[in-house]
Coordinates of C-alpha atoms in Angstrom, one line a residue:
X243 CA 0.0 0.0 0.0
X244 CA 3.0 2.8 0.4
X245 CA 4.0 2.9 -3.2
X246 CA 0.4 4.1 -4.2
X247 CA 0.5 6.8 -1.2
X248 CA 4.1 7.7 -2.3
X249 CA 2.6 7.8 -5.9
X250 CA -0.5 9.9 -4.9
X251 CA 1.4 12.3 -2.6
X252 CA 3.9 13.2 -5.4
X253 CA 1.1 13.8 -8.2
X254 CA -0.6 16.2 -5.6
X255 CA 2.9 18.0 -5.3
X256 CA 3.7 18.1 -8.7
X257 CA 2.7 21.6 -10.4
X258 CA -0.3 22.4 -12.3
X259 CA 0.0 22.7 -16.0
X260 CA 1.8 25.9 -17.2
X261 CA -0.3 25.4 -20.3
X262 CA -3.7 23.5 -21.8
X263 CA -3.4 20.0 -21.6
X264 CA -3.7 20.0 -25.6
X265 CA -4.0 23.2 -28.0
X266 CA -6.9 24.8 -28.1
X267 CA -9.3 24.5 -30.8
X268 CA -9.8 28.5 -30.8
X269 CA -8.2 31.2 -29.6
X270 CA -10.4 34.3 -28.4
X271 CA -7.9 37.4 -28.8
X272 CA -9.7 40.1 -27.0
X273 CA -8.2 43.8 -27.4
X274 CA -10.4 46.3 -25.0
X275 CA -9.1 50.1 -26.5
X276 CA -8.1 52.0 -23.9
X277 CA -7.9 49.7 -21.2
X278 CA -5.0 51.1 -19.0
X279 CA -3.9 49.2 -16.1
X280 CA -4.7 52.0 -14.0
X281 CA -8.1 51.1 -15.2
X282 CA -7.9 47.4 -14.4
X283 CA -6.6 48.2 -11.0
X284 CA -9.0 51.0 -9.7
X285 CA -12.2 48.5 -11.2
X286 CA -10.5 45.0 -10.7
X287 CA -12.2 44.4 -6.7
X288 CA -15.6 45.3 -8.5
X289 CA -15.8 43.0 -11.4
X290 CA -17.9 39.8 -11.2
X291 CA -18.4 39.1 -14.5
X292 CA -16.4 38.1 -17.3
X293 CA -13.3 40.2 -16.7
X294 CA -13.6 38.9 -13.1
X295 CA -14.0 35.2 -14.6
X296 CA -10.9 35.6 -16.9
X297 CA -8.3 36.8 -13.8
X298 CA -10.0 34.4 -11.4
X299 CA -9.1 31.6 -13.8
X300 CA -5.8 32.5 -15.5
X301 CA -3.1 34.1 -15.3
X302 CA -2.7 37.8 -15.1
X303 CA 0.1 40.1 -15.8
X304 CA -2.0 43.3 -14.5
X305 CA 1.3 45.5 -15.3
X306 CA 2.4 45.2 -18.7
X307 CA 3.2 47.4 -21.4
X308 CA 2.6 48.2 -24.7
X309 CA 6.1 49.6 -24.5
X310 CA 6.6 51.8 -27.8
X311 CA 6.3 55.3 -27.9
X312 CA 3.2 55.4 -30.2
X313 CA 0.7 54.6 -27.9
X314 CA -2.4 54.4 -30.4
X315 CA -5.0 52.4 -31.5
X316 CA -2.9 51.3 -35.0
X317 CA 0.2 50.6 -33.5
X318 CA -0.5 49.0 -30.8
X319 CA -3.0 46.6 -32.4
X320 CA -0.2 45.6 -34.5
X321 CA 2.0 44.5 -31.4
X322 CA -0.8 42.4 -30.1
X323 CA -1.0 39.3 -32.6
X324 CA 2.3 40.0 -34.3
X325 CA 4.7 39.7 -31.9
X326 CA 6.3 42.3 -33.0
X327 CA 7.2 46.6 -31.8
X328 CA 5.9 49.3 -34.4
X329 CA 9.6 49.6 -35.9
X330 CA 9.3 46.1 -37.4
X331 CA 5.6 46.1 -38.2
X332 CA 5.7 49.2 -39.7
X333 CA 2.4 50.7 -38.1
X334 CA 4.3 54.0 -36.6
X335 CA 0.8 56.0 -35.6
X336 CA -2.5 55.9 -36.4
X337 CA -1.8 58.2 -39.5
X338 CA 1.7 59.7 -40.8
X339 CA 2.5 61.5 -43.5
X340 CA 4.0 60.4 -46.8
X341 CA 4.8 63.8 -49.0
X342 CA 5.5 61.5 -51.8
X343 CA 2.4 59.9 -52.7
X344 CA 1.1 61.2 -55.4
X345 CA -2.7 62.4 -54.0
X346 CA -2.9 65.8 -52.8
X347 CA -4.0 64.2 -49.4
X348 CA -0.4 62.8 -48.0
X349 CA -1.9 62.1 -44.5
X350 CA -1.7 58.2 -44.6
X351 CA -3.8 56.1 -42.6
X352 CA -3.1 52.9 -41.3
X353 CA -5.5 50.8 -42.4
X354 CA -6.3 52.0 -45.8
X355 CA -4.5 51.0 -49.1
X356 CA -3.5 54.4 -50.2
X357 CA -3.3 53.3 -53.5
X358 CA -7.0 53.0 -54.1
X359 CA -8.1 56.1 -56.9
X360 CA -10.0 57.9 -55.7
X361 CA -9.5 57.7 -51.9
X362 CA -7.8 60.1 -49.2
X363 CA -6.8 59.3 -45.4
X364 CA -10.6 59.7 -43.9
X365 CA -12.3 58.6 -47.1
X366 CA -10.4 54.9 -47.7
X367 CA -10.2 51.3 -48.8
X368 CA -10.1 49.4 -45.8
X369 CA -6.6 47.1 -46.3
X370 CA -4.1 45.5 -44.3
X371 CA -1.5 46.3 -46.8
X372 CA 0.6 48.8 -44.5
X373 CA 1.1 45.5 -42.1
X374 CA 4.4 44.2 -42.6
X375 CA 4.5 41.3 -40.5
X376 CA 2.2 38.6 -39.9
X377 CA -0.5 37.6 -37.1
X378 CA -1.5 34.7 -35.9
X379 CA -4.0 33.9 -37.4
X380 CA -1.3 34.4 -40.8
X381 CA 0.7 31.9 -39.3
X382 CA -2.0 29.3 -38.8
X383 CA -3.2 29.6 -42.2
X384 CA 0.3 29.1 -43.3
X385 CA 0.8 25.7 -41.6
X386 CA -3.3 24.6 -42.2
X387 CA -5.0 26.4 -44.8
X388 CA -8.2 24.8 -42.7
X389 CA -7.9 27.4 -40.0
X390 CA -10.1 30.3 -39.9
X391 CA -9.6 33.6 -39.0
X392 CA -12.3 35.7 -38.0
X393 CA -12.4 39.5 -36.4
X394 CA -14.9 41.6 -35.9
X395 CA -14.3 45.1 -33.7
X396 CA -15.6 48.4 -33.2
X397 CA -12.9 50.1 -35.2
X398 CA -11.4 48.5 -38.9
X399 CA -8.4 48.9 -37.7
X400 CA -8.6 47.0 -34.8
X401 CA -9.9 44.5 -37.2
X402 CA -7.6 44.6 -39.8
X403 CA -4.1 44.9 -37.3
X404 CA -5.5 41.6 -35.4
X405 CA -6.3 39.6 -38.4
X406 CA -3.8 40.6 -40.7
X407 CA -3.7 39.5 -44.5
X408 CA -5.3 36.0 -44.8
X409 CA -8.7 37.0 -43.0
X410 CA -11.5 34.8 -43.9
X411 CA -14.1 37.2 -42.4
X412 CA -13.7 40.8 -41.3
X413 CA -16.4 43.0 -39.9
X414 CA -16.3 46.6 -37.8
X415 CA -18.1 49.7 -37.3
X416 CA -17.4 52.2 -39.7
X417 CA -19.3 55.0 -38.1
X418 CA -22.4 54.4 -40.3
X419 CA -23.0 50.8 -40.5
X420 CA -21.1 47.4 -40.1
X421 CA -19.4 46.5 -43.4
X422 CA -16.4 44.5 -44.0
X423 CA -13.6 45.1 -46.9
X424 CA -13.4 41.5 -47.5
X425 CA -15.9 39.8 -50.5
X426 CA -17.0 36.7 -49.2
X427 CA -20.0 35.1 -51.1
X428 CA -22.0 34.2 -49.7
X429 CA -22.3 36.3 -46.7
X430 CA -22.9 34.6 -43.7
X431 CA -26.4 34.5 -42.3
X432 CA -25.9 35.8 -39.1
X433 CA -24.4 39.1 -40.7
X434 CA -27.8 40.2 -42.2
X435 CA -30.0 38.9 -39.2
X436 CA -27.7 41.1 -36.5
X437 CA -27.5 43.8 -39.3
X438 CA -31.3 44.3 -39.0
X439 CA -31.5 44.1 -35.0
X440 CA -28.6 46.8 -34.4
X441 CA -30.5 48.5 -37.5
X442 CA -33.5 48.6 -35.3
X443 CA -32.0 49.6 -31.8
X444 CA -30.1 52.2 -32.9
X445 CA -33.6 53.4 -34.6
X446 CA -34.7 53.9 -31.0
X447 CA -33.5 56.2 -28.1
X448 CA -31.4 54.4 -25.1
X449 CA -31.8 56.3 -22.0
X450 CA -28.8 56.4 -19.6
X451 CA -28.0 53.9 -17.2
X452 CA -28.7 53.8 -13.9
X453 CA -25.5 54.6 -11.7
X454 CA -25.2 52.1 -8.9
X455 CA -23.4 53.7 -5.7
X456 CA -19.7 53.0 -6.9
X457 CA -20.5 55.6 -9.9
X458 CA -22.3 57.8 -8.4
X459 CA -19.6 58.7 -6.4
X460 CA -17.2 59.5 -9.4
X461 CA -20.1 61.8 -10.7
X462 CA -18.2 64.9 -10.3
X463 CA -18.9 67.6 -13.3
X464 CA -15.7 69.2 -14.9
X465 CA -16.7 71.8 -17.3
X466 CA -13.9 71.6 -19.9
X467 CA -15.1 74.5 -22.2
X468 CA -18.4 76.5 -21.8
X469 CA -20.5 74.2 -23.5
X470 CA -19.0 70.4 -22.6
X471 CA -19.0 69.3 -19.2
X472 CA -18.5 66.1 -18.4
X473 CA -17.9 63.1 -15.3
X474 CA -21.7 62.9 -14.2
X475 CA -23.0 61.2 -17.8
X476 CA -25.6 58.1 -18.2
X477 CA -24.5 57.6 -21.4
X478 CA -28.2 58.2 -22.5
X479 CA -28.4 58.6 -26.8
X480 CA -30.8 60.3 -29.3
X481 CA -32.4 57.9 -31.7
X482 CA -30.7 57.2 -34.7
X483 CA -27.3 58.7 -32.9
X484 CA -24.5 56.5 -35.0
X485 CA -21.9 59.1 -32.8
X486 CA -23.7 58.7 -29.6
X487 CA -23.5 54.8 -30.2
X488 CA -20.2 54.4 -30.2
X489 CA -19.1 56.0 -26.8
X490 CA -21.6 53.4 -25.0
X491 CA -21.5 50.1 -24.1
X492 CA -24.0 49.3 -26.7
X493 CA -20.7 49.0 -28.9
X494 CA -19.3 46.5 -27.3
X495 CA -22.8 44.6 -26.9
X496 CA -22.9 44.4 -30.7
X497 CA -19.6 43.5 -31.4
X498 CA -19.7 40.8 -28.9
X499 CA -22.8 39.2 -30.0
X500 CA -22.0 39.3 -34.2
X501 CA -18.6 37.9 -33.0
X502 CA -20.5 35.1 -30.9
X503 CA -23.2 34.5 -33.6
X504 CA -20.4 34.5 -36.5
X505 CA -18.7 31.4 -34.2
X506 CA -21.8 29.6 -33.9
X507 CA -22.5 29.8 -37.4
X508 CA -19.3 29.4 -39.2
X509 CA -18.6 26.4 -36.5
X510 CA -15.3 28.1 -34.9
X511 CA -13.4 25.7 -33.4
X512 CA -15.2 22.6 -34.6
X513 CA -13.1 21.7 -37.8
X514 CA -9.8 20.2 -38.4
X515 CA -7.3 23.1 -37.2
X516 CA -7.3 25.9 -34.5
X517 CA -9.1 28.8 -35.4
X518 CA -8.4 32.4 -34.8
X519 CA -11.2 34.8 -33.5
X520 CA -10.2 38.7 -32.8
X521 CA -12.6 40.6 -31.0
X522 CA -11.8 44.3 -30.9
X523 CA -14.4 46.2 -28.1
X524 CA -13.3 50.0 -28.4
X525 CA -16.2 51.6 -26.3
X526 CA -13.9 52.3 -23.5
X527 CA -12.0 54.3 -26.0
X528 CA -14.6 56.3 -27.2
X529 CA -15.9 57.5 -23.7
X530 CA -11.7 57.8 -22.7
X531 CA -11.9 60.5 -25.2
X532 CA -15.2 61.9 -24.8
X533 CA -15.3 62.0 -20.9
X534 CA -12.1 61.1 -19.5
X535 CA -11.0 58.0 -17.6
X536 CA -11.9 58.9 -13.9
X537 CA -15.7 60.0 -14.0
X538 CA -19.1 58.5 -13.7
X539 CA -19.1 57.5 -17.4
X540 CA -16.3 55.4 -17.3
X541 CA -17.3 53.8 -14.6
X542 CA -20.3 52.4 -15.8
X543 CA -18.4 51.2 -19.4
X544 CA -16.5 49.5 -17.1
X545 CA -18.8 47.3 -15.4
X546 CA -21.1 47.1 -18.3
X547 CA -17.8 45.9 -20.2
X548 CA -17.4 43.3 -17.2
X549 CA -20.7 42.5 -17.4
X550 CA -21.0 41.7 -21.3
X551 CA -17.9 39.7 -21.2
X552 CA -19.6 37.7 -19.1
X553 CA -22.2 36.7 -21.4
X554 CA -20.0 36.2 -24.4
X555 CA -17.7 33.8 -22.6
X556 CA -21.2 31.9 -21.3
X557 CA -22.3 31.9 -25.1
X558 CA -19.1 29.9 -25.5
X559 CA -19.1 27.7 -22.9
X560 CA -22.8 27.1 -24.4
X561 CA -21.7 25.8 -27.8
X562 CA -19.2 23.5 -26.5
X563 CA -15.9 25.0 -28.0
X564 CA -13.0 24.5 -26.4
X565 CA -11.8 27.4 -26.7
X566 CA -8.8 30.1 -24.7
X567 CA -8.7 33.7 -24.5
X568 CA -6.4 36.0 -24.4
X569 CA -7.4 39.9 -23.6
X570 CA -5.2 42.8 -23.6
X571 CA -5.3 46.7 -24.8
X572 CA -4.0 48.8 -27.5
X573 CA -2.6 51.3 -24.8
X574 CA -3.6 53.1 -21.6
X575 CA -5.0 56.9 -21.3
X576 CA -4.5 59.7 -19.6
X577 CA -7.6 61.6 -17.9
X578 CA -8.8 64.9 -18.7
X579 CA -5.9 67.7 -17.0
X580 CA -8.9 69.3 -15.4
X581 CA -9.8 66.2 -12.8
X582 CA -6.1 65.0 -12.6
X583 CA -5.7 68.5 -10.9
X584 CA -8.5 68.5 -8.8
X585 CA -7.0 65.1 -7.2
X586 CA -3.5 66.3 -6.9
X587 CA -2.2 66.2 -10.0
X588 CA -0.4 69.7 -10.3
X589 CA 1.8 69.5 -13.6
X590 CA -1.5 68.0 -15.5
X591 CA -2.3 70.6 -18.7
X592 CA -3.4 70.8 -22.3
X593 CA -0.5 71.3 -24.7
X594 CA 0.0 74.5 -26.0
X595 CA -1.5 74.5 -29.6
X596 CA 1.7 76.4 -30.6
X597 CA 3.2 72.9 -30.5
X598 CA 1.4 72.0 -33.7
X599 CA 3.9 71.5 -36.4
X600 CA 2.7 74.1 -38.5
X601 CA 2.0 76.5 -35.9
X602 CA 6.2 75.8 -35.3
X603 CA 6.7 75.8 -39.2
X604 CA 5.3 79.6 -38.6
X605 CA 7.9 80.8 -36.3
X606 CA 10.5 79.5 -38.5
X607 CA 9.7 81.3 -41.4
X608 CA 10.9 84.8 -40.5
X609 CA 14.3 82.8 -40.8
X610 CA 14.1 80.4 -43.6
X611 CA 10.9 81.7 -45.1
X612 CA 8.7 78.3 -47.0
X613 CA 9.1 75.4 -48.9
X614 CA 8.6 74.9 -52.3
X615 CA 5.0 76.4 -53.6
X616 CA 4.4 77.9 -50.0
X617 CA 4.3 74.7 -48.0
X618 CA 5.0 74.4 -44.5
X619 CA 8.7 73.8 -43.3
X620 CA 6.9 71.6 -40.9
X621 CA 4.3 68.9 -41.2
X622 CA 2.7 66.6 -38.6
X623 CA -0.4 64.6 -37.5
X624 CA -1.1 66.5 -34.2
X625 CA 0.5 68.2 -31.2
X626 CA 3.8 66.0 -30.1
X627 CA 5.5 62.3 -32.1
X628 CA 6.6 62.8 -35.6
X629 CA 7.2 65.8 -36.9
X630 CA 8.1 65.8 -40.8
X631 CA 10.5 68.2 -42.8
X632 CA 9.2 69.7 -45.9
X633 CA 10.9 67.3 -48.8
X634 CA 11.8 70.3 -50.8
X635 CA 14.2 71.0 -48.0
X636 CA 17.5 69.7 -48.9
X637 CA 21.4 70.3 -47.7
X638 CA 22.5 72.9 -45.4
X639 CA 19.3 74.3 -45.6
X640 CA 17.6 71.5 -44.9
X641 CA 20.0 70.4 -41.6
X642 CA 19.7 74.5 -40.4
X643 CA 16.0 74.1 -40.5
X644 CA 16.2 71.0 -38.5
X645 CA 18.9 72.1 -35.6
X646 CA 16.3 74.8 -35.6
X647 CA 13.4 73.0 -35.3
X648 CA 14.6 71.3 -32.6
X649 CA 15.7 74.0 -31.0
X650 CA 12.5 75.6 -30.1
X651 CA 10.8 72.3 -29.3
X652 CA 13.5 71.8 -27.2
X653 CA 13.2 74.9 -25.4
X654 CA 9.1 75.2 -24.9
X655 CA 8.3 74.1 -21.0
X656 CA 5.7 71.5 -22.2
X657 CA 8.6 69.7 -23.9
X658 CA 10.1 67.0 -22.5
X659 CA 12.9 66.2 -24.9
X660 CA 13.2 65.8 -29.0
X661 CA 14.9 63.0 -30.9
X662 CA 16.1 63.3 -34.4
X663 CA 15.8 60.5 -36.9
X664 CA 19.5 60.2 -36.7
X665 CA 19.6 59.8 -32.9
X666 CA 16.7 57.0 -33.4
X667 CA 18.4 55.0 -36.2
X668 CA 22.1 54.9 -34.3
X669 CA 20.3 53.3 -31.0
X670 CA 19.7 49.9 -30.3
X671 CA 16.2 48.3 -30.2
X672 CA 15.9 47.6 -26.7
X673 CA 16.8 44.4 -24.7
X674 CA 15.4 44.6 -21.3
X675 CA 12.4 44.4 -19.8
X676 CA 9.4 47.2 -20.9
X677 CA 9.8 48.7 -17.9
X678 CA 13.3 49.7 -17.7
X679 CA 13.0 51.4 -20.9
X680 CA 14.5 54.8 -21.4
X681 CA 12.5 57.5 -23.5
X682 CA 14.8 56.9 -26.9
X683 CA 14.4 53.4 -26.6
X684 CA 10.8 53.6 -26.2
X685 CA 10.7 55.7 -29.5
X686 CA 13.1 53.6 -31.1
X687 CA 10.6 50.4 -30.8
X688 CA 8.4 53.0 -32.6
X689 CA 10.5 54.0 -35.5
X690 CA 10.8 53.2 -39.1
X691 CA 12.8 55.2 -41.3
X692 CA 10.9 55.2 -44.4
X693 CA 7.3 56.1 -42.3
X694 CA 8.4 58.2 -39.4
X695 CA 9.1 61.9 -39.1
X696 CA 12.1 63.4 -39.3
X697 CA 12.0 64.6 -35.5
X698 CA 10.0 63.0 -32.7
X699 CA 8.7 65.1 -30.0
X700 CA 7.9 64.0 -26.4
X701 CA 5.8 66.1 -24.5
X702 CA 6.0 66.2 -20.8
X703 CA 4.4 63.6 -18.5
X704 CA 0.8 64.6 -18.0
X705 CA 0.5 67.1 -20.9
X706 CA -3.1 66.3 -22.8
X707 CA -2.0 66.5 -26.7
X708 CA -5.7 67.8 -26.8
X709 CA -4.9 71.2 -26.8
X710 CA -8.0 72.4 -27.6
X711 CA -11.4 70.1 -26.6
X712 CA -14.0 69.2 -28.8
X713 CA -17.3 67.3 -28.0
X714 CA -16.1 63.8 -27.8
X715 CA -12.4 64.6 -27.8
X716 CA -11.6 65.7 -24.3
X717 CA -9.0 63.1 -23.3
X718 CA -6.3 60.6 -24.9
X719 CA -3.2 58.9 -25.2
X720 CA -0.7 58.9 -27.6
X721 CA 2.6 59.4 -25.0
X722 CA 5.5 57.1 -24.0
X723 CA 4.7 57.7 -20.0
X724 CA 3.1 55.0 -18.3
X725 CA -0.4 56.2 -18.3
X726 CA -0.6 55.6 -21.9
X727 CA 2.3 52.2 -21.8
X728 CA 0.7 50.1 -19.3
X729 CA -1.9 47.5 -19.8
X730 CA -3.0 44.1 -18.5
X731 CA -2.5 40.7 -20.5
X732 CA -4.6 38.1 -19.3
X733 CA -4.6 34.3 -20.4
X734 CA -7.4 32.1 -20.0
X735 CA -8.0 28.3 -20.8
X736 CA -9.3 25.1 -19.3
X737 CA -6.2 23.5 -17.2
X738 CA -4.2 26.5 -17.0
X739 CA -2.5 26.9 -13.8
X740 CA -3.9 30.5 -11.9
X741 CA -1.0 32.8 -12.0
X742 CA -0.3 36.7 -11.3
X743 CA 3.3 37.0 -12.0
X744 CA 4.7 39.8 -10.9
X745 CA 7.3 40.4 -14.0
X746 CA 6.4 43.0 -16.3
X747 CA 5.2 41.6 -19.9
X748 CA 5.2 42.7 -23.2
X749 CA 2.6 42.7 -25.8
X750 CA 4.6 41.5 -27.8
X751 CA 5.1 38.4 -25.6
X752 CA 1.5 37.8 -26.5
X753 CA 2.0 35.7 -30.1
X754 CA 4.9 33.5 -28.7
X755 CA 3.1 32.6 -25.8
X756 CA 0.0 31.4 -27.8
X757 CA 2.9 30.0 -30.0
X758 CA 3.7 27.8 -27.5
X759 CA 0.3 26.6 -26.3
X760 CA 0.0 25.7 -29.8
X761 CA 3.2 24.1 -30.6
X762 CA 3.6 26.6 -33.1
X763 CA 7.1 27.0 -34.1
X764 CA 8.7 30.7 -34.3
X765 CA 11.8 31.4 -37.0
X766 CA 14.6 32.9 -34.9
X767 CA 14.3 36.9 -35.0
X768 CA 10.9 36.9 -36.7
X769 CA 9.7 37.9 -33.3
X770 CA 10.4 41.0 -30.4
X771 CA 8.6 39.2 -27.5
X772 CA 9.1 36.0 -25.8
X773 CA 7.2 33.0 -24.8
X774 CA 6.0 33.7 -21.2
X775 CA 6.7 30.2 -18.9
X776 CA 4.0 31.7 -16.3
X777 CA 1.3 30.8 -18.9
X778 CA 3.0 28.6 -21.4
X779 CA 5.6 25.5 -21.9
X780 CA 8.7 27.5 -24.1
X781 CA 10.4 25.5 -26.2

């Protein structure tokens, strides 16, 4: 009878499995916009739902970076299935500008094909052309051409950045209606029936939610120009609001249930090979920027968010697929300067529109006068990141402007420092963990010579680079502080062993780590993360 006991004791002391006990038959990749870990700490203790579900039940890196400089929706929905920083998937920013392309409009965006006649950066073909690396789902097809790979998100280019170039179905919110850039005939069933019922609800007026106690005490009203005022919001909307919509968690709600009814009918994770489902939710994003992070609007996106998760993963359990989920963010956010000072946050401000890059271009001009035909010495996409010279520029001329340039970025207050697109190419990518990152390296894991500017501008910590507030643009992101870097990366799936290391992660960790619950294998340098052994067996 003692060597059973012995045998017993032994399996009973032996660890858990640091992975599935076999791949799973789909993998859930869930990207919530905007979710910073401040976010997922201050809300963590109040979740029940599905969020609460996913950290209960896996394992949890609840301080992890997105650890590039670009801290937007593009780039860092390319880090998240790639494996790979901006600088090697070449998505620098959400738009950049490319004063060689032969349309007048030479603002690119990230997720159009530029080359589309006639098209412009807000008026697009929806592609994944500008990718230059694959996802997962890529990779899958690659090795079993029986995989599928599905997203469907509140933004295309959340869609397009998680799915990549071998998508079998694509859908997103385009502002008007849900339409995909992908022909597919014929289109799946489920498309037209949810097409009709979101049709029909957003026909009707949603009055606000209720505010339970842990709200209402965030409702504190910030008037950030005489006619906004936000952080006591319901989130009520008009009928027929298409804006409205998307700063509510009725986004989310939609995108949730098409993805759910897409796997049900296309039979994810039922055939031959893993299948690949990307769920992009970007409500949290939309009230970020219209309200702010810390007010009574947020709050209830954030338990309505826990609360629809909760559902979807029950849907799933429901059909039988053995499935695994992995959920992360894009980036963080900062709140809106108004409340950060209120709570003690003295140095909090808007950036001084001067910062613009034309604005700049203007006070260069007594010196060096224009470019070519009038055109601005400078060029940029906003207020801070890449800043581009005017390509007529060339020589000593062009060099003055720049050591000029730099100069008086250099020198305004709300400046933190400027990096020339020398000083980025000479230094290293980085090698240690996100979290020891200086500023140049952080930019560095950001650049590409052939997209980004010519000078990169970081603004001080807790500068807003909305300089001047709009309704629904109050608040955002877009820095390389940790407001903006840091994001949770949770793992979930049956017989995985509960975990909350305490190690900083990397989204780019994310693809080598579903790499190796896969038994995928990796090319040497085709990847910037590693394998994490907290939630997967490395090889």
């Amino acid at each position: 009878m003692r060597l059973p006991l012995l045998a017993a004791a032994a399996l009973l002391a032996a660890p858990a499995a640091a992975q599935p006990a076999k791949p799973p038959k789909l993998i859930v990749a869930i990207s919530v916009d905007q979710l910073s870990s401040d976010l997922w700490e201050a809300y963590r203790p109040h979740f029940t739902g599905g969020l609460a579900r996913l950290a209960r039940e896996g394992v949890t890196f609840a301080s992890s970076y997105q650890a590039h400089a670009a801290t937007e929706t593009c780039p860092g929905h390319s880090t998240l299935l790639t494996g790979r920083w901006p600088a090697a998937t070449g998505v620098v920013a959400n738009q950049w500008i490319d004063q060689k392309h032969p349309r007048q409009d030479k603002k690119i965006y990230c997720a159009e094909d530029p080359n589309v006649v006639p098209s412009s950066s807000t008026d697009y073909k929806v592609s994944p052309v500008h990718l230059r690396t694959q996802t997962l789902g890529d990779l899958l097809k690659a090795r079993d051409p029986r995989t599928r790979n599905v997203a469907v998100a509140g933004k295309d280019r959340a869609a397009v950045m998680m799915s990549g170039h071998s998508a079998d179905q694509r859908w997103y919110w385009n502002g008007r209606a849900w339409a995909s850039d992908l022909v597919r005939a014929p289109e799946p069933r489920s498309v037209a029936a949810f097409r009709a019922a979101f049709a029909a609800r957003l026909a009707e007026p949603q009055p606000g939610l209720v505010p339970p106690a842990l709200c209402q005490a965030r409702a504190t009203p910030f008037q950030v120009t005489p006619t906004i005022t936000v952080g006591n919001g319901t989130l009520a909307r008009a009928a027929g609001d298409a804006r409205a919509v998307r700063a509510s968690p009725e986004l989310d709600g939609a995108t949730l249930a098409l993805a759910a009814a897409l796997t049900q009918e296309l039979g994810l994770g039922r055939g031959a090979a893993t299948d690949v489902l990307s769920v992009g939710l970007s409500a949290t994003d939309y009230v970020g920027h219209a309200y702010g992070s810390g007010g009574q609007e947020m709050c209830l996106q954030m338990l309505a968010l826990d609360r629809e998760l909760g559902d979807f993963l029950r849907q799933l359990d429901g059909m039988g697929v053995d499935y695994a989920v992995m959920l992360s963010a894009d980036h963080g956010g900062m709140d809106i300067p108004e409340r950060l000072r209120a709570g003690g946050v003295a140095e909090a401000q808007r950036a001084d529109p001067g910062l613009d890059a034309e604005e700049m271009a203007k006070r260069l001009a007594p010196s060096f006068g224009a470019a070519a035909g009038g055109r601005p010495l400078l060029l940029g996409t906003g207020v801070g990141g890449d800043v581009w010279l005017a390509k007529e520029l060339t020589g000593d001329t062009r060099a003055r402007v720049l050591a000029e340039a730099v100069r008086l970025y250099r020198a305004h207050p709300q400046v933190e420092t400027v990096f020339t697109a020398a000083e980025l190419a000479a230094t290293p990518l980085p090698a240690t963990a996100p979290d020891r990152w200086s500023p140049i390296e952080r930019v560095r894991a950001t650049f590409d010579p052939a997209r980004s500017g010519d000078l990169y501008v970081v603004l001080k910590r807790h500068v807003s680079p909305v300089a001047r507030p709009s309704a629904g643009y109050t608040a955002t992101h877009g820095t390389l502080w940790d407001h903006d870097r840091r994001v949770p990366i949770l793992f979930w799936a049956k017989g995985l062993k509960t975990a909350q290391p305490a190690a900083a992660a990397d989204t780019a960790d994310i693809l080598p780590t579903l790499a190796g619950w896969l038994g995928l294998p990796l090319e040497p340098g085709t990847v910037d993360g590693k394998c994490r052994s907290e939630a997967a067996r490395c090889r």
